[in-house]
JSON list of C-alpha atoms in Angstrom, two decimals:
[
{"chain": "A", "resi": 1, "resn": "UNK", "atom": "CA", "xyz": [-103.22, 220.14, 300.62]},
{"chain": "A", "resi": 2, "resn": "UNK", "atom": "CA", "xyz": [-102.81, 223.04, 298.25]},
{"chain": "A", "resi": 3, "resn": "UNK", "atom": "CA", "xyz": [-102.49, 222.15, 294.61]},
{"chain": "A", "resi": 4, "resn": "UNK", "atom": "CA", "xyz": [-99.83, 224.84, 294.25]},
{"chain": "A", "resi": 5, "resn": "UNK", "atom": "CA", "xyz": [-97.52, 223.03, 296.70]},
{"chain": "A", "resi": 6, "resn": "UNK", "atom": "CA", "xyz": [-98.04, 219.53, 295.34]},
{"chain": "A", "resi": 7, "resn": "UNK", "atom": "CA", "xyz": [-95.46, 219.70, 292.49]},
{"chain": "A", "resi": 8, "resn": "UNK", "atom": "CA", "xyz": [-92.90, 221.13, 294.91]},
{"chain": "A", "resi": 9, "resn": "UNK", "atom": "CA", "xyz": [-93.42, 218.26, 297.32]},
{"chain": "A", "resi": 10, "resn": "UNK", "atom": "CA", "xyz": [-93.17, 215.73, 294.48]},
{"chain": "A", "resi": 11, "resn": "UNK", "atom": "CA", "xyz": [-89.90, 217.33, 293.38]},
{"chain": "A", "resi": 12, "resn": "UNK", "atom": "CA", "xyz": [-88.54, 217.16, 296.93]},
{"chain": "A", "resi": 13, "resn": "UNK", "atom": "CA", "xyz": [-89.61, 213.54, 297.19]},
{"chain": "A", "resi": 14, "resn": "UNK", "atom": "CA", "xyz": [-87.86, 212.65, 293.94]},
{"chain": "A", "resi": 15, "resn": "UNK", "atom": "CA", "xyz": [-84.78, 214.55, 295.06]},
{"chain": "A", "resi": 16, "resn": "UNK", "atom": "CA", "xyz": [-84.68, 212.55, 298.27]},
{"chain": "A", "resi": 17, "resn": "UNK", "atom": "CA", "xyz": [-84.88, 209.29, 296.33]},
{"chain": "A", "resi": 18, "resn": "UNK", "atom": "CA", "xyz": [-81.99, 210.34, 294.08]},
{"chain": "A", "resi": 19, "resn": "UNK", "atom": "CA", "xyz": [-79.92, 211.41, 297.07]},
{"chain": "A", "resi": 20, "resn": "UNK", "atom": "CA", "xyz": [-80.59, 208.13, 298.88]},
{"chain": "A", "resi": 21, "resn": "UNK", "atom": "CA", "xyz": [-79.65, 206.18, 295.75]},
{"chain": "A", "resi": 22, "resn": "UNK", "atom": "CA", "xyz": [-76.35, 208.06, 295.43]},
{"chain": "A", "resi": 23, "resn": "UNK", "atom": "CA", "xyz": [-75.55, 207.45, 299.10]},
{"chain": "A", "resi": 24, "resn": "UNK", "atom": "CA", "xyz": [-76.38, 203.76, 298.75]},
{"chain": "A", "resi": 25, "resn": "UNK", "atom": "CA", "xyz": [-74.14, 203.39, 295.70]},
{"chain": "A", "resi": 26, "resn": "UNK", "atom": "CA", "xyz": [-71.35, 205.08, 297.62]},
{"chain": "A", "resi": 27, "resn": "UNK", "atom": "CA", "xyz": [-71.53, 202.34, 300.24]},
{"chain": "A", "resi": 28, "resn": "UNK", "atom": "CA", "xyz": [-71.22, 199.51, 297.73]},
{"chain": "A", "resi": 29, "resn": "UNK", "atom": "CA", "xyz": [-67.84, 197.73, 297.72]},
{"chain": "A", "resi": 30, "resn": "UNK", "atom": "CA", "xyz": [-66.68, 196.76, 294.26]},
{"chain": "A", "resi": 31, "resn": "UNK", "atom": "CA", "xyz": [-65.11, 193.30, 294.28]},
{"chain": "A", "resi": 32, "resn": "UNK", "atom": "CA", "xyz": [-62.41, 193.07, 291.59]},
{"chain": "A", "resi": 33, "resn": "UNK", "atom": "CA", "xyz": [-61.90, 189.53, 290.33]},
{"chain": "A", "resi": 34, "resn": "UNK", "atom": "CA", "xyz": [-58.43, 188.07, 290.89]},
{"chain": "A", "resi": 35, "resn": "UNK", "atom": "CA", "xyz": [-57.65, 184.73, 289.15]},
{"chain": "A", "resi": 36, "resn": "UNK", "atom": "CA", "xyz": [-55.65, 183.32, 292.05]},
{"chain": "A", "resi": 37, "resn": "UNK", "atom": "CA", "xyz": [-55.92, 179.67, 291.00]},
{"chain": "A", "resi": 38, "resn": "UNK", "atom": "CA", "xyz": [-54.79, 180.45, 287.44]},
{"chain": "A", "resi": 39, "resn": "UNK", "atom": "CA", "xyz": [-51.83, 182.51, 288.60]},
{"chain": "A", "resi": 40, "resn": "UNK", "atom": "CA", "xyz": [-50.84, 179.82, 291.11]},
{"chain": "A", "resi": 41, "resn": "UNK", "atom": "CA", "xyz": [-50.86, 177.25, 288.30]},
{"chain": "A", "resi": 42, "resn": "UNK", "atom": "CA", "xyz": [-48.83, 179.56, 286.07]},
{"chain": "A", "resi": 43, "resn": "UNK", "atom": "CA", "xyz": [-46.29, 180.24, 288.82]},
{"chain": "A", "resi": 44, "resn": "UNK", "atom": "CA", "xyz": [-45.82, 176.50, 289.35]},
{"chain": "A", "resi": 45, "resn": "UNK", "atom": "CA", "xyz": [-45.34, 175.98, 285.62]},
{"chain": "A", "resi": 46, "resn": "UNK", "atom": "CA", "xyz": [-42.75, 178.78, 285.43]},
{"chain": "A", "resi": 47, "resn": "UNK", "atom": "CA", "xyz": [-40.78, 177.52, 288.42]},
{"chain": "A", "resi": 48, "resn": "UNK", "atom": "CA", "xyz": [-40.79, 174.03, 286.96]},
{"chain": "A", "resi": 49, "resn": "UNK", "atom": "CA", "xyz": [-39.41, 175.44, 283.68]},
{"chain": "A", "resi": 50, "resn": "UNK", "atom": "CA", "xyz": [-36.69, 177.41, 285.49]},
{"chain": "A", "resi": 51, "resn": "UNK", "atom": "CA", "xyz": [-35.54, 174.32, 287.35]},
{"chain": "A", "resi": 52, "resn": "UNK", "atom": "CA", "xyz": [-35.71, 172.06, 284.33]},
{"chain": "A", "resi": 53, "resn": "UNK", "atom": "CA", "xyz": [-33.62, 174.49, 282.29]},
{"chain": "A", "resi": 54, "resn": "UNK", "atom": "CA", "xyz": [-31.06, 174.82, 285.07]},
{"chain": "A", "resi": 55, "resn": "UNK", "atom": "CA", "xyz": [-30.89, 171.05, 285.66]},
{"chain": "A", "resi": 56, "resn": "UNK", "atom": "CA", "xyz": [-30.45, 170.34, 281.94]},
{"chain": "A", "resi": 57, "resn": "UNK", "atom": "CA", "xyz": [-27.37, 172.54, 281.81]},
{"chain": "A", "resi": 58, "resn": "UNK", "atom": "CA", "xyz": [-28.66, 174.23, 278.64]},
{"chain": "A", "resi": 59, "resn": "UNK", "atom": "CA", "xyz": [-29.10, 177.62, 280.23]},
{"chain": "A", "resi": 60, "resn": "UNK", "atom": "CA", "xyz": [-25.42, 178.56, 280.32]},
{"chain": "A", "resi": 61, "resn": "UNK", "atom": "CA", "xyz": [-25.26, 178.54, 284.13]},
{"chain": "A", "resi": 62, "resn": "UNK", "atom": "CA", "xyz": [-22.50, 180.49, 285.86]},
{"chain": "A", "resi": 63, "resn": "UNK", "atom": "CA", "xyz": [-19.02, 178.97, 286.03]},
{"chain": "A", "resi": 64, "resn": "UNK", "atom": "CA", "xyz": [-17.81, 181.23, 288.82]},
{"chain": "A", "resi": 65, "resn": "UNK", "atom": "CA", "xyz": [-15.68, 179.04, 291.10]},
{"chain": "A", "resi": 66, "resn": "UNK", "atom": "CA", "xyz": [-17.04, 180.66, 294.25]},
{"chain": "A", "resi": 67, "resn": "UNK", "atom": "CA", "xyz": [-20.57, 179.54, 293.39]},
{"chain": "A", "resi": 68, "resn": "UNK", "atom": "CA", "xyz": [-19.89, 176.31, 291.49]},
{"chain": "A", "resi": 69, "resn": "UNK", "atom": "CA", "xyz": [-18.01, 174.28, 294.13]},
{"chain": "A", "resi": 70, "resn": "UNK", "atom": "CA", "xyz": [-21.15, 172.35, 295.09]},
{"chain": "A", "resi": 71, "resn": "UNK", "atom": "CA", "xyz": [-22.96, 172.62, 291.74]},
{"chain": "A", "resi": 72, "resn": "UNK", "atom": "CA", "xyz": [-23.26, 168.84, 291.29]},
{"chain": "A", "resi": 73, "resn": "UNK", "atom": "CA", "xyz": [-24.84, 168.44, 294.72]},
{"chain": "A", "resi": 74, "resn": "UNK", "atom": "CA", "xyz": [-27.31, 171.22, 294.03]},
{"chain": "A", "resi": 75, "resn": "UNK", "atom": "CA", "xyz": [-28.23, 169.72, 290.66]},
{"chain": "A", "resi": 76, "resn": "UNK", "atom": "CA", "xyz": [-28.96, 166.42, 292.40]},
{"chain": "A", "resi": 77, "resn": "UNK", "atom": "CA", "xyz": [-31.19, 168.30, 294.84]},
{"chain": "A", "resi": 78, "resn": "UNK", "atom": "CA", "xyz": [-32.91, 169.96, 291.90]},
{"chain": "A", "resi": 79, "resn": "UNK", "atom": "CA", "xyz": [-33.65, 166.57, 290.38]},
{"chain": "A", "resi": 80, "resn": "UNK", "atom": "CA", "xyz": [-35.30, 165.43, 293.61]},
{"chain": "A", "resi": 81, "resn": "UNK", "atom": "CA", "xyz": [-37.33, 168.63, 293.86]},
{"chain": "A", "resi": 82, "resn": "UNK", "atom": "CA", "xyz": [-38.39, 168.34, 290.25]},
{"chain": "A", "resi": 83, "resn": "UNK", "atom": "CA", "xyz": [-39.56, 164.73, 290.46]},
{"chain": "A", "resi": 84, "resn": "UNK", "atom": "CA", "xyz": [-43.10, 165.47, 291.74]},
{"chain": "A", "resi": 85, "resn": "UNK", "atom": "CA", "xyz": [-43.52, 168.35, 289.31]},
{"chain": "A", "resi": 86, "resn": "UNK", "atom": "CA", "xyz": [-42.38, 166.30, 286.34]},
{"chain": "A", "resi": 87, "resn": "UNK", "atom": "CA", "xyz": [-44.75, 163.49, 287.31]},
{"chain": "A", "resi": 88, "resn": "UNK", "atom": "CA", "xyz": [-47.57, 166.01, 287.61]},
{"chain": "A", "resi": 89, "resn": "UNK", "atom": "CA", "xyz": [-46.77, 167.42, 284.17]},
{"chain": "A", "resi": 90, "resn": "UNK", "atom": "CA", "xyz": [-46.58, 164.07, 282.37]},
{"chain": "A", "resi": 91, "resn": "UNK", "atom": "CA", "xyz": [-48.99, 163.84, 279.49]},
{"chain": "A", "resi": 92, "resn": "UNK", "atom": "CA", "xyz": [-49.36, 167.63, 279.31]},
{"chain": "A", "resi": 93, "resn": "UNK", "atom": "CA", "xyz": [-47.55, 170.70, 278.05]},
{"chain": "A", "resi": 94, "resn": "UNK", "atom": "CA", "xyz": [-46.46, 173.97, 279.60]},
{"chain": "A", "resi": 95, "resn": "UNK", "atom": "CA", "xyz": [-49.12, 176.63, 279.89]},
{"chain": "A", "resi": 96, "resn": "UNK", "atom": "CA", "xyz": [-49.33, 178.92, 276.82]},
{"chain": "A", "resi": 97, "resn": "UNK", "atom": "CA", "xyz": [-48.13, 181.94, 278.81]},
{"chain": "A", "resi": 98, "resn": "UNK", "atom": "CA", "xyz": [-44.80, 180.19, 279.49]},
{"chain": "A", "resi": 99, "resn": "UNK", "atom": "CA", "xyz": [-44.11, 180.31, 275.75]},
{"chain": "A", "resi": 100, "resn": "UNK", "atom": "CA", "xyz": [-44.39, 184.09, 275.50]},
{"chain": "A", "resi": 101, "resn": "UNK", "atom": "CA", "xyz": [-41.03, 185.66, 274.48]},
{"chain": "A", "resi": 102, "resn": "UNK", "atom": "CA", "xyz": [-40.89, 187.95, 277.52]},
{"chain": "A", "resi": 103, "resn": "UNK", "atom": "CA", "xyz": [-41.55, 185.18, 280.05]},
{"chain": "A", "resi": 104, "resn": "UNK", "atom": "CA", "xyz": [-39.21, 182.76, 278.23]},
{"chain": "A", "resi": 105, "resn": "UNK", "atom": "CA", "xyz": [-36.41, 185.33, 278.42]},
{"chain": "A", "resi": 106, "resn": "UNK", "atom": "CA", "xyz": [-36.92, 185.71, 282.17]},
{"chain": "A", "resi": 107, "resn": "UNK", "atom": "CA", "xyz": [-36.99, 181.94, 282.63]},
{"chain": "A", "resi": 108, "resn": "UNK", "atom": "CA", "xyz": [-33.67, 181.61, 280.79]},
{"chain": "A", "resi": 109, "resn": "UNK", "atom": "CA", "xyz": [-32.10, 184.45, 282.78]},
{"chain": "A", "resi": 110, "resn": "UNK", "atom": "CA", "xyz": [-33.20, 183.01, 286.12]},
{"chain": "A", "resi": 111, "resn": "UNK", "atom": "CA", "xyz": [-32.12, 179.49, 285.15]},
{"chain": "A", "resi": 112, "resn": "UNK", "atom": "CA", "xyz": [-28.59, 180.77, 284.53]},
{"chain": "A", "resi": 113, "resn": "UNK", "atom": "CA", "xyz": [-28.22, 181.91, 288.14]},
{"chain": "A", "resi": 114, "resn": "UNK", "atom": "CA", "xyz": [-30.37, 179.29, 289.86]},
{"chain": "A", "resi": 115, "resn": "UNK", "atom": "CA", "xyz": [-27.39, 177.30, 291.17]},
{"chain": "A", "resi": 116, "resn": "UNK", "atom": "CA", "xyz": [-26.03, 180.48, 292.72]},
{"chain": "A", "resi": 117, "resn": "UNK", "atom": "CA", "xyz": [-29.38, 181.42, 294.25]},
{"chain": "A", "resi": 118, "resn": "UNK", "atom": "CA", "xyz": [-29.87, 177.93, 295.70]},
{"chain": "A", "resi": 119, "resn": "UNK", "atom": "CA", "xyz": [-26.36, 178.00, 297.19]},
{"chain": "A", "resi": 120, "resn": "UNK", "atom": "CA", "xyz": [-27.15, 181.17, 299.13]},
{"chain": "A", "resi": 121, "resn": "UNK", "atom": "CA", "xyz": [-30.58, 179.92, 300.15]},
{"chain": "A", "resi": 122, "resn": "UNK", "atom": "CA", "xyz": [-28.99, 176.67, 301.38]},
{"chain": "A", "resi": 123, "resn": "UNK", "atom": "CA", "xyz": [-26.39, 178.60, 303.39]},
{"chain": "A", "resi": 124, "resn": "UNK", "atom": "CA", "xyz": [-29.01, 180.83, 305.04]},
{"chain": "A", "resi": 125, "resn": "UNK", "atom": "CA", "xyz": [-27.50, 184.00, 303.61]},
{"chain": "A", "resi": 126, "resn": "UNK", "atom": "CA", "xyz": [-30.67, 184.67, 301.60]},
{"chain": "A", "resi": 127, "resn": "UNK", "atom": "CA", "xyz": [-34.31, 183.82, 302.18]},
{"chain": "A", "resi": 128, "resn": "UNK", "atom": "CA", "xyz": [-37.59, 183.78, 300.26]},
{"chain": "A", "resi": 129, "resn": "UNK", "atom": "CA", "xyz": [-39.69, 186.82, 301.16]},
{"chain": "A", "resi": 130, "resn": "UNK", "atom": "CA", "xyz": [-43.48, 186.99, 301.37]},
{"chain": "A", "resi": 131, "resn": "UNK", "atom": "CA", "xyz": [-43.46, 189.45, 298.45]},
{"chain": "A", "resi": 132, "resn": "UNK", "atom": "CA", "xyz": [-41.94, 186.89, 296.09]},
{"chain": "A", "resi": 133, "resn": "UNK", "atom": "CA", "xyz": [-38.47, 188.48, 296.24]},
{"chain": "A", "resi": 134, "resn": "UNK", "atom": "CA", "xyz": [-35.20, 187.30, 297.71]},
{"chain": "A", "resi": 135, "resn": "UNK", "atom": "CA", "xyz": [-34.22, 188.92, 301.00]},
{"chain": "A", "resi": 136, "resn": "UNK", "atom": "CA", "xyz": [-30.93, 189.12, 302.90]},
{"chain": "A", "resi": 137, "resn": "UNK", "atom": "CA", "xyz": [-30.91, 187.02, 306.05]},
{"chain": "A", "resi": 138, "resn": "UNK", "atom": "CA", "xyz": [-27.25, 186.93, 307.11]},
{"chain": "A", "resi": 139, "resn": "UNK", "atom": "CA", "xyz": [-24.23, 188.48, 305.40]},
{"chain": "A", "resi": 140, "resn": "UNK", "atom": "CA", "xyz": [-22.06, 188.45, 308.53]},
{"chain": "A", "resi": 141, "resn": "UNK", "atom": "CA", "xyz": [-20.53, 185.07, 307.69]},
{"chain": "A", "resi": 142, "resn": "UNK", "atom": "CA", "xyz": [-19.22, 186.31, 304.33]},
{"chain": "A", "resi": 143, "resn": "UNK", "atom": "CA", "xyz": [-16.10, 188.22, 303.47]},
{"chain": "A", "resi": 144, "resn": "UNK", "atom": "CA", "xyz": [-16.51, 191.70, 302.00]},
{"chain": "A", "resi": 145, "resn": "UNK", "atom": "CA", "xyz": [-15.85, 190.53, 298.43]},
{"chain": "A", "resi": 146, "resn": "UNK", "atom": "CA", "xyz": [-18.38, 187.74, 298.77]},
{"chain": "A", "resi": 147, "resn": "UNK", "atom": "CA", "xyz": [-20.98, 190.09, 300.24]},
{"chain": "A", "resi": 148, "resn": "UNK", "atom": "CA", "xyz": [-20.78, 192.25, 297.13]},
{"chain": "A", "resi": 149, "resn": "UNK", "atom": "CA", "xyz": [-21.27, 189.18, 294.92]},
{"chain": "A", "resi": 150, "resn": "UNK", "atom": "CA", "xyz": [-24.34, 188.07, 296.89]},
{"chain": "A", "resi": 151, "resn": "UNK", "atom": "CA", "xyz": [-25.85, 191.55, 296.80]},
{"chain": "A", "resi": 152, "resn": "UNK", "atom": "CA", "xyz": [-25.41, 191.66, 293.03]},
{"chain": "A", "resi": 153, "resn": "UNK", "atom": "CA", "xyz": [-26.98, 188.21, 292.76]},
{"chain": "A", "resi": 154, "resn": "UNK", "atom": "CA", "xyz": [-29.94, 189.40, 294.83]},
{"chain": "A", "resi": 155, "resn": "UNK", "atom": "CA", "xyz": [-30.39, 192.54, 292.71]},
{"chain": "A", "resi": 156, "resn": "UNK", "atom": "CA", "xyz": [-30.27, 190.62, 289.43]},
{"chain": "A", "resi": 157, "resn": "UNK", "atom": "CA", "xyz": [-32.67, 187.92, 290.59]},
{"chain": "A", "resi": 158, "resn": "UNK", "atom": "CA", "xyz": [-35.15, 190.35, 292.08]},
{"chain": "A", "resi": 159, "resn": "UNK", "atom": "CA", "xyz": [-35.06, 192.48, 288.93]},
{"chain": "A", "resi": 160, "resn": "UNK", "atom": "CA", "xyz": [-36.08, 189.42, 286.92]},
{"chain": "A", "resi": 161, "resn": "UNK", "atom": "CA", "xyz": [-38.79, 188.52, 289.41]},
{"chain": "A", "resi": 162, "resn": "UNK", "atom": "CA", "xyz": [-40.23, 192.04, 289.35]},
{"chain": "A", "resi": 163, "resn": "UNK", "atom": "CA", "xyz": [-40.37, 191.89, 285.56]},
{"chain": "A", "resi": 164, "resn": "UNK", "atom": "CA", "xyz": [-41.94, 188.43, 285.74]},
{"chain": "A", "resi": 165, "resn": "UNK", "atom": "CA", "xyz": [-44.77, 189.58, 288.00]},
{"chain": "A", "resi": 166, "resn": "UNK", "atom": "CA", "xyz": [-45.62, 192.34, 285.52]},
{"chain": "A", "resi": 167, "resn": "UNK", "atom": "CA", "xyz": [-45.54, 189.92, 282.60]},
{"chain": "A", "resi": 168, "resn": "UNK", "atom": "CA", "xyz": [-47.89, 187.60, 284.49]},
{"chain": "A", "resi": 169, "resn": "UNK", "atom": "CA", "xyz": [-50.28, 190.52, 284.99]},
{"chain": "A", "resi": 170, "resn": "UNK", "atom": "CA", "xyz": [-50.21, 191.18, 281.25]},
{"chain": "A", "resi": 171, "resn": "UNK", "atom": "CA", "xyz": [-50.63, 187.50, 280.36]},
{"chain": "A", "resi": 172, "resn": "UNK", "atom": "CA", "xyz": [-53.60, 187.08, 282.69]},
{"chain": "A", "resi": 173, "resn": "UNK", "atom": "CA", "xyz": [-55.10, 190.50, 281.94]},
{"chain": "A", "resi": 174, "resn": "UNK", "atom": "CA", "xyz": [-54.80, 191.55, 285.58]},
{"chain": "A", "resi": 175, "resn": "UNK", "atom": "CA", "xyz": [-54.62, 195.22, 286.53]},
{"chain": "A", "resi": 176, "resn": "UNK", "atom": "CA", "xyz": [-51.21, 196.32, 287.80]},
{"chain": "A", "resi": 177, "resn": "UNK", "atom": "CA", "xyz": [-52.96, 197.51, 290.96]},
{"chain": "A", "resi": 178, "resn": "UNK", "atom": "CA", "xyz": [-53.20, 193.79, 291.83]},
{"chain": "A", "resi": 179, "resn": "UNK", "atom": "CA", "xyz": [-49.45, 193.19, 291.69]},
{"chain": "A", "resi": 180, "resn": "UNK", "atom": "CA", "xyz": [-49.36, 192.64, 295.48]},
{"chain": "A", "resi": 181, "resn": "UNK", "atom": "CA", "xyz": [-51.77, 189.71, 295.03]},
{"chain": "A", "resi": 182, "resn": "UNK", "atom": "CA", "xyz": [-49.60, 188.29, 292.23]},
{"chain": "A", "resi": 183, "resn": "UNK", "atom": "CA", "xyz": [-46.52, 188.61, 294.46]},
{"chain": "A", "resi": 184, "resn": "UNK", "atom": "CA", "xyz": [-48.22, 186.86, 297.36]},
{"chain": "A", "resi": 185, "resn": "UNK", "atom": "CA", "xyz": [-49.48, 184.03, 295.16]},
{"chain": "A", "resi": 186, "resn": "UNK", "atom": "CA", "xyz": [-46.08, 183.54, 293.55]},
{"chain": "A", "resi": 187, "resn": "UNK", "atom": "CA", "xyz": [-44.37, 183.66, 296.95]},
{"chain": "A", "resi": 188, "resn": "UNK", "atom": "CA", "xyz": [-46.52, 180.72, 298.03]},
{"chain": "A", "resi": 189, "resn": "UNK", "atom": "CA", "xyz": [-45.16, 178.68, 295.12]},
{"chain": "A", "resi": 190, "resn": "UNK", "atom": "CA", "xyz": [-41.58, 179.68, 295.98]},
{"chain": "A", "resi": 191, "resn": "UNK", "atom": "CA", "xyz": [-42.15, 178.50, 299.55]},
{"chain": "A", "resi": 192, "resn": "UNK", "atom": "CA", "xyz": [-43.56, 175.24, 298.22]},
{"chain": "A", "resi": 193, "resn": "UNK", "atom": "CA", "xyz": [-40.50, 174.48, 296.07]},
{"chain": "A", "resi": 194, "resn": "UNK", "atom": "CA", "xyz": [-37.92, 175.73, 298.58]},
{"chain": "A", "resi": 195, "resn": "UNK", "atom": "CA", "xyz": [-35.59, 173.06, 299.94]},
{"chain": "A", "resi": 196, "resn": "UNK", "atom": "CA", "xyz": [-35.76, 172.05, 303.62]},
{"chain": "A", "resi": 197, "resn": "UNK", "atom": "CA", "xyz": [-33.70, 174.44, 305.73]},
{"chain": "A", "resi": 198, "resn": "UNK", "atom": "CA", "xyz": [-34.46, 177.48, 303.55]},
{"chain": "A", "resi": 199, "resn": "UNK", "atom": "CA", "xyz": [-35.41, 180.68, 305.33]},
{"chain": "A", "resi": 200, "resn": "UNK", "atom": "CA", "xyz": [-39.00, 181.56, 304.30]},
{"chain": "A", "resi": 201, "resn": "UNK", "atom": "CA", "xyz": [-41.17, 184.49, 305.28]},
{"chain": "A", "resi": 202, "resn": "UNK", "atom": "CA", "xyz": [-44.74, 183.63, 306.15]},
{"chain": "A", "resi": 203, "resn": "UNK", "atom": "CA", "xyz": [-47.64, 185.87, 305.01]},
{"chain": "A", "resi": 204, "resn": "UNK", "atom": "CA", "xyz": [-47.80, 187.34, 308.53]},
{"chain": "A", "resi": 205, "resn": "UNK", "atom": "CA", "xyz": [-44.20, 188.57, 308.21]},
{"chain": "A", "resi": 206, "resn": "UNK", "atom": "CA", "xyz": [-42.55, 186.01, 310.49]},
{"chain": "A", "resi": 207, "resn": "UNK", "atom": "CA", "xyz": [-39.43, 184.17, 309.32]},
{"chain": "A", "resi": 208, "resn": "UNK", "atom": "CA", "xyz": [-38.71, 180.51, 309.87]},
{"chain": "A", "resi": 209, "resn": "UNK", "atom": "CA", "xyz": [-36.61, 177.66, 308.52]},
{"chain": "A", "resi": 210, "resn": "UNK", "atom": "CA", "xyz": [-38.63, 175.35, 306.31]}
]
């Protein structure tokens, strides 16, 4: 082996090692941590707060006659749904994130329309989607005026939910690129607290009555 070619071969060898290292790094999948358990716990705490505020009557719930005809019945249902959650929460306090001004404002806003949302979920007009948002299931049974009211209800509720998911990301220091995971986790909680007979969308996209 010529001494004059030895440095060249060493350089080529080092270059090959660098190239192989770069290629290997390119094949590595970066796993971004997602605090699913923490977000599930927070979602349960928020939904409990929404229902407690609505059931207490302190949230200034809607007095619209079209929605309030069966308000007492729905409040009774709320009390039954809340019972396990309240028992679970005894001896503790709401998670710190629930006390943030932004999340509290959304809780109050959602509590004000909860009776209306439950009425349309009970009737099958609306359903709980896999993305954590309300979805239209059947408007055919409603008159034109009532359809407009339900569509406004859906827009207002989903606007609050969208804002809530972003606030959860901020509270838990989760990148906004992981919003789909937050939606899916929150949707699971919404399915859990939904009353029997509610239309729910499973993670695979299929709809069924709970």
